[in-house]
GROMACS .gro file of N, CA, C and O in nm:
model
  388
    1MET      N    1  18.718  10.328  14.742
    1MET     CA    2  18.742  10.389  14.627
    1MET      C    3  18.617  10.504  14.740
    1MET      O    4  18.521  10.510  14.785
    2ASP      N    5  18.685  10.619  14.697
    2ASP     CA    6  18.660  10.733  14.748
    2ASP      C    7  18.528  10.780  14.651
    2ASP      O    8  18.564  10.858  14.534
    3THR      N    9  18.383  10.782  14.682
    3THR     CA   10  18.305  10.813  14.545
    3THR      C   11  18.314  11.015  14.558
    3THR      O   12  18.236  11.022  14.450
    4ALA      N   13  18.382  11.090  14.655
    4ALA     CA   14  18.341  11.181  14.653
    4ALA      C   15  18.433  11.210  14.564
    4ALA      O   16  18.421  11.297  14.441
    5ALA      N   17  18.555  11.141  14.526
    5ALA     CA   18  18.673  11.163  14.423
    5ALA      C   19  18.597  11.140  14.310
    5ALA      O   20  18.668  11.230  14.200
    6VAL      N   21  18.508  11.044  14.273
    6VAL     CA   22  18.460  11.018  14.177
    6VAL      C   23  18.396  11.164  14.043
    6VAL      O   24  18.357  11.226  14.062
    7GLY      N   25  18.459  11.137  13.901
    7GLY     CA   26  18.417  11.271  13.829
    7GLY      C   27  18.539  11.434  13.821
    7GLY      O   28  18.426  11.468  13.789
    8LYS      N   29  18.529  11.378  13.942
    8LYS     CA   30  18.654  11.558  13.977
    8LYS      C   31  18.778  11.539  13.893
    8LYS      O   32  18.794  11.447  13.836
    9VAL      N   33  18.782  11.635  13.826
    9VAL     CA   34  18.868  11.711  13.712
    9VAL      C   35  18.990  11.772  13.804
    9VAL      O   36  18.943  11.858  13.860
   10THR      N   37  19.098  11.726  13.813
   10THR     CA   38  19.200  11.774  13.881
   10THR      C   39  19.274  11.956  13.845
   10THR      O   40  19.264  11.931  13.675
   11PRO      N   41  19.303  12.034  13.852
   11PRO     CA   42  19.345  12.187  13.828
   11PRO      C   43  19.451  12.109  13.683
   11PRO      O   44  19.416  12.161  13.564
   12ALA      N   45  19.559  12.076  13.687
   12ALA     CA   46  19.576  11.973  13.540
   12ALA      C   47  19.544  11.918  13.436
   12ALA      O   48  19.558  11.968  13.342
   13GLU      N   49  19.510  11.800  13.489
   13GLU     CA   50  19.383  11.762  13.361
   13GLU      C   51  19.327  11.899  13.283
   13GLU      O   52  19.269  11.840  13.205
   14ASP      N   53  19.245  11.955  13.389
   14ASP     CA   54  19.138  12.046  13.354
   14ASP      C   55  19.240  12.113  13.252
   14ASP      O   56  19.213  12.213  13.117
   15TYR      N   57  19.360  12.232  13.249
   15TYR     CA   58  19.452  12.304  13.214
   15TYR      C   59  19.484  12.195  13.041
   15TYR      O   60  19.498  12.253  12.962
   16ALA      N   61  19.524  12.056  13.118
   16ALA     CA   62  19.541  12.004  12.989
   16ALA      C   63  19.406  11.988  12.898
   16ALA      O   64  19.431  12.008  12.770
   17ALA      N   65  19.297  11.954  12.914
   17ALA     CA   66  19.228  11.950  12.847
   17ALA      C   67  19.208  12.102  12.731
   17ALA      O   68  19.163  12.109  12.641
   18LEU      N   69  19.192  12.230  12.804
   18LEU     CA   70  19.242  12.328  12.711
   18LEU      C   71  19.287  12.383  12.648
   18LEU      O   72  19.337  12.421  12.511
   19VAL      N   73  19.483  12.324  12.720
   19VAL     CA   74  19.542  12.323  12.589
   19VAL      C   75  19.510  12.276  12.472
   19VAL      O   76  19.542  12.276  12.375
   20ARG      N   77  19.471  12.061  12.511
   20ARG     CA   78  19.468  12.025  12.346
   20ARG      C   79  19.341  12.090  12.266
   20ARG      O   80  19.413  12.100  12.151
   21ASP      N   81  19.243  12.179  12.334
   21ASP     CA   82  19.136  12.233  12.260
   21ASP      C   83  19.199  12.349  12.185
   21ASP      O   84  19.162  12.381  12.119
   22ALA      N   85  19.200  12.480  12.311
   22ALA     CA   86  19.349  12.585  12.250
   22ALA      C   87  19.401  12.500  12.068
   22ALA      O   88  19.419  12.557  11.973
   23ALA      N   89  19.542  12.394  12.082
   23ALA     CA   90  19.601  12.336  11.960
   23ALA      C   91  19.545  12.343  11.884
   23ALA      O   92  19.553  12.371  11.786
   24ALA      N   93  19.397  12.236  11.897
   24ALA     CA   94  19.324  12.216  11.771
   24ALA      C   95  19.268  12.350  11.696
   24ALA      O   96  19.189  12.335  11.623
   25GLY      N   97  19.290  12.469  11.747
   25GLY     CA   98  19.236  12.555  11.726
   25GLY      C   99  19.101  12.623  11.779
   25GLY      O  100  19.030  12.742  11.728
   26ASP      N  101  19.056  12.581  11.903
   26ASP     CA  102  18.915  12.643  11.940
   26ASP      C  103  18.942  12.785  12.022
   26ASP      O  104  19.040  12.824  12.151
   27PRO      N  105  18.925  12.889  11.951
   27PRO     CA  106  18.971  12.999  12.016
   27PRO      C  107  18.880  13.045  12.122
   27PRO      O  108  18.946  13.116  12.243
   28ALA      N  109  18.758  12.972  12.189
   28ALA     CA  110  18.690  12.946  12.330
   28ALA      C  111  18.802  12.907  12.462
   28ALA      O  112  18.791  12.954  12.493
   29ALA      N  113  18.864  12.784  12.394
   29ALA     CA  114  18.950  12.736  12.519
   29ALA      C  115  19.055  12.824  12.516
   29ALA      O  116  19.086  12.833  12.610
   30MET      N  117  19.154  12.866  12.379
   30MET     CA  118  19.219  12.994  12.390
   30MET      C  119  19.199  13.059  12.466
   30MET      O  120  19.276  13.107  12.623
   31GLU      N  121  19.110  13.102  12.479
   31GLU     CA  122  19.071  13.246  12.609
   31GLU      C  123  19.044  13.250  12.774
   31GLU      O  124  19.121  13.247  12.822
   32ARG      N  125  19.046  13.106  12.743
   32ARG     CA  126  18.974  13.040  12.905
   32ARG      C  127  19.088  13.031  12.951
   32ARG      O  128  19.115  13.043  13.034
   33LEU      N  129  19.186  12.957  12.837
   33LEU     CA  130  19.318  12.912  12.881
   33LEU      C  131  19.399  13.028  12.947
   33LEU      O  132  19.514  13.015  13.018
   34LEU      N  133  19.409  13.117  12.890
   34LEU     CA  134  19.449  13.247  12.896
   34LEU      C  135  19.437  13.363  12.994
   34LEU      O  136  19.487  13.382  13.105
   35VAL      N  137  19.274  13.332  13.045
   35VAL     CA  138  19.231  13.399  13.156
   35VAL      C  139  19.228  13.313  13.308
   35VAL      O  140  19.274  13.366  13.398
   36ARG      N  141  19.282  13.197  13.292
   36ARG     CA  142  19.306  13.107  13.374
   36ARG      C  143  19.451  13.105  13.424
   36ARG      O  144  19.504  13.133  13.530
   37ALA      N  145  19.553  13.151  13.330
   37ALA     CA  146  19.664  13.127  13.358
   37ALA      C  147  19.699  13.261  13.407
   37ALA      O  148  19.823  13.286  13.492
   38GLN      N  149  19.649  13.381  13.382
   38GLN     CA  150  19.696  13.493  13.422
   38GLN      C  151  19.737  13.539  13.548
   38GLN      O  152  19.827  13.572  13.578
   39ALA      N  153  19.616  13.460  13.608
   39ALA     CA  154  19.680  13.488  13.776
   39ALA      C  155  19.779  13.403  13.831
   39ALA      O  156  19.883  13.437  13.859
   40SER      N  157  19.777  13.303  13.774
   40SER     CA  158  19.931  13.241  13.777
   40SER      C  159  20.007  13.267  13.761
   40SER      O  160  20.140  13.264  13.808
   41ALA      N  161  20.037  13.312  13.610
   41ALA     CA  162  20.155  13.386  13.559
   41ALA      C  163  20.194  13.489  13.649
   41ALA      O  164  20.325  13.555  13.666
   42TYR      N  165  20.153  13.597  13.711
   42TYR     CA  166  20.131  13.753  13.732
   42TYR      C  167  20.193  13.657  13.918
   42TYR      O  168  20.267  13.748  13.901
   43ARG      N  169  20.140  13.611  13.982
   43ARG     CA  170  20.181  13.540  14.121
   43ARG      C  171  20.324  13.526  14.069
   43ARG      O  172  20.399  13.561  14.110
   44PHE      N  173  20.321  13.432  14.033
   44PHE     CA  174  20.490  13.365  13.981
   44PHE      C  175  20.571  13.470  13.921
   44PHE      O  176  20.729  13.467  13.956
   45SER      N  177  20.525  13.602  13.844
   45SER     CA  178  20.628  13.694  13.787
   45SER      C  179  20.671  13.750  13.922
   45SER      O  180  20.806  13.803  13.940
   46VAL      N  181  20.595  13.745  13.992
   46VAL     CA  182  20.576  13.883  14.162
   46VAL      C  183  20.745  13.838  14.201
   46VAL      O  184  20.804  13.847  14.222
   47MET      N  185  20.671  13.659  14.191
   47MET     CA  186  20.761  13.569  14.293
   47MET      C  187  20.933  13.571  14.249
   47MET      O  188  21.013  13.634  14.306
   48VAL      N  189  20.953  13.545  14.089
   48VAL     CA  190  21.093  13.567  14.037
   48VAL      C  191  21.102  13.703  14.039
   48VAL      O  192  21.228  13.741  13.997
   49CYS      N  193  21.043  13.779  13.987
   49CYS     CA  194  21.110  13.941  13.933
   49CYS      C  195  21.120  14.048  14.014
   49CYS      O  196  21.196  14.135  14.068
   50GLY      N  197  21.001  14.017  14.139
   50GLY     CA  198  20.955  14.073  14.234
   50GLY      C  199  20.870  14.192  14.181
   50GLY      O  200  20.842  14.193  14.083
   51ARG      N  201  20.839  14.260  14.281
   51ARG     CA  202  20.733  14.395  14.225
   51ARG      C  203  20.810  14.487  14.183
   51ARG      O  204  20.894  14.573  14.222
   52THR      N  205  20.838  14.471  14.051
   52THR     CA  206  20.867  14.607  13.946
   52THR      C  207  20.792  14.660  13.860
   52THR      O  208  20.678  14.624  13.836
   53ASP      N  209  20.832  14.768  13.775
   53ASP     CA  210  20.694  14.814  13.635
   53ASP      C  211  20.740  14.685  13.576
   53ASP      O  212  20.669  14.674  13.486
   54GLU      N  213  20.847  14.570  13.578
   54GLU     CA  214  20.855  14.502  13.441
   54GLU      C  215  20.782  14.369  13.503
   54GLU      O  216  20.741  14.302  13.417
   55THR      N  217  20.706  14.402  13.642
   55THR     CA  218  20.623  14.243  13.646
   55THR      C  219  20.512  14.212  13.565
   55THR      O  220  20.534  14.122  13.468
   56GLU      N  221  20.437  14.305  13.510
   56GLU     CA  222  20.324  14.260  13.420
   56GLU      C  223  20.379  14.265  13.311
   56GLU      O  224  20.300  14.216  13.228
   57ASP      N  225  20.442  14.325  13.263
   57ASP     CA  226  20.539  14.291  13.132
   57ASP      C  227  20.559  14.148  13.077
   57ASP      O  228  20.531  14.088  12.968
   58VAL      N  229  20.583  14.076  13.225
   58VAL     CA  230  20.692  13.970  13.204
   58VAL      C  231  20.536  13.840  13.225
   58VAL      O  232  20.567  13.776  13.098
   59MET      N  233  20.428  13.901  13.298
   59MET     CA  234  20.359  13.807  13.247
   59MET      C  235  20.276  13.811  13.122
   59MET      O  236  20.200  13.713  13.056
   60GLN      N  237  20.273  13.912  13.078
   60GLN     CA  238  20.199  13.962  12.958
   60GLN      C  239  20.311  13.862  12.795
   60GLN      O  240  20.258  13.807  12.717
   61GLU      N  241  20.414  13.883  12.824
   61GLU     CA  242  20.512  13.773  12.763
   61GLU      C  243  20.480  13.666  12.762
   61GLU      O  244  20.490  13.548  12.626
   62ALA      N  245  20.438  13.632  12.861
   62ALA     CA  246  20.429  13.445  12.948
   62ALA      C  247  20.283  13.425  12.847
   62ALA      O  248  20.247  13.308  12.767
   63LEU      N  249  20.204  13.557  12.848
   63LEU     CA  250  20.068  13.505  12.805
   63LEU      C  251  20.093  13.453  12.639
   63LEU      O  252  19.973  13.429  12.545
   64VAL      N  253  20.143  13.577  12.581
   64VAL     CA  254  20.193  13.616  12.421
   64VAL      C  255  20.265  13.472  12.389
   64VAL      O  256  20.180  13.381  12.254
   65SER      N  257  20.302  13.428  12.486
   65SER     CA  258  20.376  13.325  12.463
   65SER      C  259  20.302  13.159  12.449
   65SER      O  260  20.302  13.090  12.353
   66THR      N  261  20.219  13.192  12.525
   66THR     CA  262  20.164  13.065  12.507
   66THR      C  263  20.081  13.023  12.422
   66THR      O  264  20.052  12.973  12.354
   67TYR      N  265  19.963  13.232  12.372
   67TYR     CA  266  19.908  13.194  12.267
   67TYR      C  267  20.025  13.162  12.114
   67TYR      O  268  19.904  13.079  12.059
   68LYS      N  269  20.110  13.184  12.124
   68LYS     CA  270  20.147  13.188  11.995
   68LYS      C  271  20.224  13.052  12.015
   68LYS      O  272  20.226  12.956  11.891
   69HIS      N  273  20.266  12.964  12.074
   69HIS     CA  274  20.330  12.822  12.085
   69HIS      C  275  20.234  12.754  12.197
   69HIS      O  276  20.321  12.616  12.193
   70ALA      N  277  20.117  12.752  12.168
   70ALA     CA  278  20.004  12.669  12.241
   70ALA      C  279  20.012  12.497  12.155
   70ALA      O  280  20.030  12.428  12.219
   71ARG      N  281  19.995  12.495  12.035
   71ARG     CA  282  20.011  12.380  11.982
   71ARG      C  283  20.152  12.319  11.993
   71ARG      O  284  20.176  12.209  11.921
   72GLU      N  285  20.248  12.415  12.035
   72GLU     CA  286  20.415  12.348  12.027
   72GLU      C  287  20.424  12.242  12.203
   72GLU      O  288  20.516  12.178  12.225
   73ILE      N  289  20.333  12.293  12.267
   73ILE     CA  290  20.359  12.207  12.420
   73ILE      C  291  20.278  12.034  12.395
   73ILE      O  292  20.194  11.999  12.394
   74ARG      N  293  20.428  12.001  12.403
   74ARG     CA  294  20.424  11.825  12.378
   74ARG      C  295  20.341  11.729  12.528
   74ARG      O  296  20.295  11.665  12.476
   75GLU      N  297  20.361  11.819  12.606
   75GLU     CA  298  20.274  11.729  12.775
   75GLU      C  299  20.163  11.906  12.806
   75GLU      O  300  20.179  11.988  12.889
   76PRO      N  301  20.075  11.859  12.752
   76PRO     CA  302  19.915  11.931  12.817
   76PRO      C  303  19.959  11.955  12.992
   76PRO      O  304  19.939  12.010  13.031
   77GLU      N  305  19.981  11.851  13.022
   77GLU     CA  306  19.903  11.767  13.165
   77GLU      C  307  20.033  11.920  13.232
   77GLU      O  308  19.995  11.898  13.376
   78ALA      N  309  20.160  11.922  13.193
   78ALA     CA  310  20.249  11.963  13.264
   78ALA      C  311  20.237  12.135  13.185
   78ALA      O  312  20.344  12.196  13.213
   79PHE      N  313  20.134  12.194  13.165
   79PHE     CA  314  20.099  12.346  13.102
   79PHE      C  315  20.156  12.426  13.209
   79PHE      O  316  20.215  12.500  13.206
   80ARG      N  317  20.123  12.371  13.339
   80ARG     CA  318  20.161  12.545  13.423
   80ARG      C  319  20.265  12.516  13.464
   80ARG      O  320  20.335  12.653  13.447
   81ALA      N  321  20.391  12.411  13.478
   81ALA     CA  322  20.561  12.432  13.449
   81ALA      C  323  20.570  12.496  13.367
   81ALA      O  324  20.662  12.547  13.350
   82TRP      N  325  20.528  12.437  13.200
   82TRP     CA  326  20.591  12.516  13.105
   82TRP      C  327  20.555  12.656  13.128
   82TRP      O  328  20.656  12.766  13.081
   83LEU      N  329  20.424  12.737  13.178
   83LEU     CA  330  20.389  12.860  13.192
   83LEU      C  331  20.489  12.889  13.285
   83LEU      O  332  20.531  13.010  13.250
   84PHE      N  333  20.540  12.851  13.399
   84PHE     CA  334  20.643  12.889  13.459
   84PHE      C  335  20.765  12.885  13.411
   84PHE      O  336  20.842  13.003  13.450
   85ARG      N  337  20.773  12.820  13.341
   85ARG     CA  338  20.960  12.833  13.318
   85ARG      C  339  20.966  12.908  13.197
   85ARG      O  340  21.048  13.026  13.197
   86THR      N  341  20.844  12.995  13.111
   86THR     CA  342  20.802  13.085  13.066
   86THR      C  343  20.819  13.181  13.093
   86THR      O  344  20.884  13.319  13.034
   87VAL      N  345  20.711  13.226  13.205
   87VAL     CA  346  20.719  13.365  13.310
   87VAL      C  347  20.907  13.394  13.360
   87VAL      O  348  20.928  13.457  13.361
   88ARG      N  349  20.931  13.279  13.382
   88ARG     CA  350  21.143  13.246  13.459
   88ARG      C  351  21.177  13.315  13.349
   88ARG      O  352  21.308  13.424  13.356
   89ASN      N  353  21.173  13.315  13.226
   89ASN     CA  354  21.270  13.349  13.074
   89ASN      C  355  21.268  13.459  13.084
   89ASN      O  356  21.328  13.547  13.073
   90ALA      N  357  21.136  13.458  13.076
   90ALA     CA  358  21.102  13.646  13.057
   90ALA      C  359  21.142  13.753  13.170
   90ALA      O  360  21.166  13.836  13.083
   91CYS      N  361  21.141  13.704  13.242
   91CYS     CA  362  21.216  13.800  13.361
   91CYS      C  363  21.359  13.788  13.371
   91CYS      O  364  21.396  13.889  13.336
   92LEU      N  365  21.401  13.682  13.330
   92LEU     CA  366  21.564  13.674  13.296
   92LEU      C  367  21.599  13.766  13.124
   92LEU      O  368  21.725  13.817  13.200
   93LEU      N  369  21.496  13.736  13.079
   93LEU     CA  370  21.572  13.815  12.957
   93LEU      C  371  21.515  13.950  12.995
   93LEU      O  372  21.544  14.079  12.959
   94SER      N  373  21.411  14.034  13.079
   94SER     CA  374  21.397  14.157  13.101
   94SER      C  375  21.545  14.229  13.176
   94SER      O  376  21.549  14.381  13.160
   95ARG      N  377  21.576  14.144  13.262
   95ARG     CA  378  21.693  14.176  13.374
   95ARG      C  379  21.795  14.226  13.278
   95ARG      O  380  21.898  14.249  13.358
   96ARG      N  381  21.817  14.132  13.138
   96ARG     CA  382  21.916  14.205  13.055
   96ARG      C  383  21.929  14.274  13.000
   96ARG      O  384  22.037  14.377  12.945
   97LYS      N  385  21.843  14.385  12.964
   97LYS     CA  386  21.754  14.467  12.871
   97LYS      C  387  21.835  14.587  12.970
   97LYS      O  388  21.870  14.568  13.095
   0.00000   0.00000   0.00000
């Protein structure tokens, strides 16, 4: 057993704990979740949409969706996948407009 790994929390576990706490109504957890998710959402929106005027709008849409729908995330451990799918969908919607 690797003693260095004992007690370490993976990023997925950390996100999952924040999602559960935010879904339970903890405003501080929601704020931490959104702050942590912002950089990932922005990087992914640049990858999906390219560097456009819409990149920040797409990221903001994803973060607003996270705020609105945190209680509906069925698998908190898969939060990053959910976030990236939300960014992708927001990018596709912005291209249709």
